[in-house]
Amino acid sequence: MTQERLQVWTDGACGKSNHGGWAFVIHHPRNPFITLERSGPVPNTTSQRMELTALLMALKFIVQEGKGWSQFPISVHTDSSYLKNCFTQGWHRTWVSNGWVNSKGKPVANQDLWELLIPLVAISTPKWVKVKGHRGIELNERCDQLAVAARKSLETSMKEEMGTQ
């Protein structure tokens, strides 16, 4: 029998304004009608930070609020090679052992997020699934829509605030 897994889909979006959005979608393995979607905006950020934030928020939800969801193994579906390769190729172990310096001798980007994410990944030990972004894969597209909407809502509210000043 195939092992039941929480299907976690993540994505991040960042616009020319440098404002971004993150999103995740989680499918419960025992009930196809249970799907959880979350997203949020972040000012002055990068695409990579949004990709990391999406997974961080998903894993935090599973561990802290998932009402028993952490009992299931997890499959993480991401279109971010940066995120997937960090864990599947062991970059994070090298960064930590090198004092958060990368192979080029420079500080590791997004260290603050990696430090939060690494222990959550360690306890959830996900199966990593790389998906191609913007290729019509339903839940990847849904995450993108949610992340873009979060980014746009922030941009709109900031424009409105500037207009009232």
C-alpha positions in Angstrom: 0.0 0.0 0.0 1.2 3.5 -0.8 2.1 5.5 2.2 -0.3 8.4 2.9 1.4 11.8 2.6 0.3 15.3 3.2 0.7 17.0 -0.2 2.3 20.4 0.4 2.5 22.8 -2.5 4.4 26.1 -2.1 5.2 29.1 -4.2 6.4 32.7 -3.9 6.1 35.8 -6.0 7.9 39.0 -6.2 7.2 42.0 -8.4 9.2 44.9 -9.8 8.2 46.9 -6.7 10.3 44.4 -4.6 7.1 43.5 -2.7 6.2 39.8 -2.6 3.7 37.2 -1.6 4.0 33.6 -0.4 1.4 30.8 -0.6 0.9 27.2 0.3 -1.8 24.6 -0.4 -2.0 21.4 1.7 -4.1 18.4 0.7 -4.9 16.0 3.5 -4.1 12.4 2.5 -7.2 10.7 4.0 -9.8 13.2 2.9 -9.6 14.8 -0.6 -12.2 17.4 0.6 -9.7 18.8 3.1 -7.5 21.4 1.4 -6.0 24.2 3.3 -4.8 27.4 1.5 -2.8 30.2 3.1 -1.0 33.2 1.7 0.5 36.5 2.8 2.3 39.6 1.6 5.8 40.8 2.5 7.2 44.3 1.7 10.7 44.8 0.3 11.7 41.2 -0.3 13.0 38.8 -3.0 11.5 35.8 -4.9 13.9 33.5 -3.1 12.7 34.8 0.3 9.1 34.2 -0.7 9.8 30.6 -1.8 11.4 29.9 1.6 8.7 31.7 3.5 6.0 29.7 1.7 7.5 26.4 3.0 8.3 27.8 6.4 4.7 28.9 6.9 3.4 25.5 5.6 5.6 23.5 8.0 4.9 25.8 10.9 1.2 25.3 10.3 1.5 21.5 10.1 3.7 21.3 13.3 1.8 24.0 15.4 -1.8 24.0 14.2 -2.3 20.9 12.0 -4.3 18.9 14.6 -2.5 15.7 14.1 -1.3 16.4 10.6 2.3 16.1 11.6 1.7 12.3 12.0 1.7 12.0 8.2 4.8 12.0 6.1 5.0 15.0 3.8 5.6 15.5 0.1 6.8 19.1 -0.7 6.0 20.2 -4.3 8.0 23.3 -5.3 9.2 25.0 -8.4 12.2 26.4 -6.6 15.4 24.6 -7.3 17.1 26.8 -4.7 14.8 25.4 -2.0 14.8 21.8 -3.1 18.5 21.6 -3.8 19.4 23.0 -0.4 18.0 20.0 1.3 18.4 17.2 -1.3 22.1 18.2 -2.0 22.9 19.0 1.6 23.9 22.6 1.1 22.4 23.5 4.5 24.8 21.1 6.3 27.8 22.7 4.5 26.6 26.2 5.2 26.2 25.5 8.9 29.6 23.7 9.2 31.2 26.6 7.3 29.7 29.3 9.6 27.1 30.3 7.1 29.5 31.0 4.3 28.8 29.6 0.9 31.1 27.9 -1.6 32.2 31.3 -3.0 33.2 32.5 0.5 30.3 34.9 0.8 27.6 35.0 3.5 24.7 32.7 2.7 21.7 34.7 1.5 18.5 34.4 3.6 20.3 32.9 6.6 17.6 34.1 8.9 14.9 32.0 7.1 17.2 29.0 6.6 17.8 28.9 10.4 14.1 28.7 11.0 13.4 26.3 8.1 16.2 23.7 8.7 14.8 22.3 12.0 11.3 22.1 10.6 12.5 20.2 7.6 14.5 17.9 9.8 11.5 16.9 11.9 9.2 16.5 8.9 11.7 14.8 6.6 9.7 15.5 3.4 9.9 13.8 0.1 10.9 16.6 -2.4 9.1 16.9 -5.7 10.4 19.5 -8.2 7.6 20.8 -10.4 8.0 23.1 -13.4 6.4 26.5 -12.7 3.8 28.1 -15.0 3.2 24.8 -16.8 -0.5 24.3 -15.9 0.1 22.1 -12.9 -3.1 22.8 -11.0 -1.9 23.2 -7.4 1.3 24.9 -8.4 -0.8 27.4 -10.4 -3.1 27.9 -7.4 -0.1 28.7 -5.2 1.1 31.2 -7.8 -2.3 32.8 -8.0 -2.5 33.1 -4.2 1.1 34.5 -3.9 0.5 37.0 -6.7 -2.8 38.1 -5.2 -1.1 38.6 -1.8 1.6 40.7 -3.4 -0.9 42.8 -5.4 -3.0 43.4 -2.3 0.1 44.9 -0.6 1.0 47.0 -3.6 -2.6 48.3 -3.8 -2.8 49.2 -0.1 0.6 50.9 -0.2 -0.5 53.0 -3.3 -3.7 53.9 -1.5 -1.8 55.0 1.6 0.5 57.1 -0.5 -2.5 58.7 -2.2 -3.9 59.8 1.1 -0.8 61.4 2.4 
